[in-house]
């Protein structure tokens, strides 16, 4: 009888350990998937910002800004950080009028880039932290996923958008203010 409890204990411990390994493997997969998704989202926001910068450059007839925007749009993955940093420097050098709709679009997309970069950085940090865990390294649970990389760019310091003017909505006058209808 005492041997049976020992066998049951070993089986229970093996089940708990295998459940922990399964949970860890799923977490590693989920973190890498989210990091890849955040990278694609950041890339999309960077493309929108470069396109908006190209529009602003065409309107302002700024050759340097247009060239930096085109380089950012056409950059290969290895050259992307450098091209985006050049675009940011050009944007900071050009005087922008926040009242212009194209500039408003550029500022809004730049804010989205900052947010997307922060989300991407957080997810990459979490994925790399999961990869460094001993059990993940020993069992090579992250071997099928590419190592996520940080994307380091200078955050743009663009002017604040002026508040939008609220258009008053007409309201119906109170019923007692209406003239009485003649029958």
Short mmCIF file of C-alpha atoms in Angstrom, two decimals, residues 7 9 22 39-40 52 54 58 61 63 70 80 82 85-86 115 122 128 136 146 166 169 171:
data_model
loop_
_atom_site.label_atom_id
_atom_site.label_comp_id
_atom_site.label_asym_id
_atom_site.label_seq_id
_atom_site.Cartn_x
_atom_site.Cartn_y
_atom_site.Cartn_z
CA UNK A 7 3.48 6.09 -7.42
CA UNK A 9 2.60 11.16 -5.87
CA UNK A 22 2.56 23.42 -21.47
CA UNK A 39 5.98 44.97 -35.20
CA UNK A 40 3.58 44.85 -38.15
CA UNK A 52 1.71 62.05 -44.53
CA UNK A 54 5.47 63.34 -48.16
CA UNK A 58 4.84 68.52 -51.43
CA UNK A 61 7.77 72.39 -51.40
CA UNK A 63 12.81 68.87 -51.05
CA UNK A 70 10.51 58.72 -49.74
CA UNK A 80 14.48 51.31 -41.56
CA UNK A 82 18.09 55.13 -39.91
CA UNK A 85 15.37 58.89 -37.71
CA UNK A 86 16.28 61.02 -40.74
CA UNK A 115 2.18 54.78 -29.09
CA UNK A 122 6.90 46.47 -24.14
CA UNK A 128 12.86 38.44 -24.49
CA UNK A 136 12.50 27.86 -21.76
CA UNK A 146 12.54 34.50 -34.50
CA UNK A 166 -17.09 72.74 -31.32
CA UNK A 169 -26.02 71.94 -32.12
CA UNK A 171 -31.87 72.71 -29.85
#
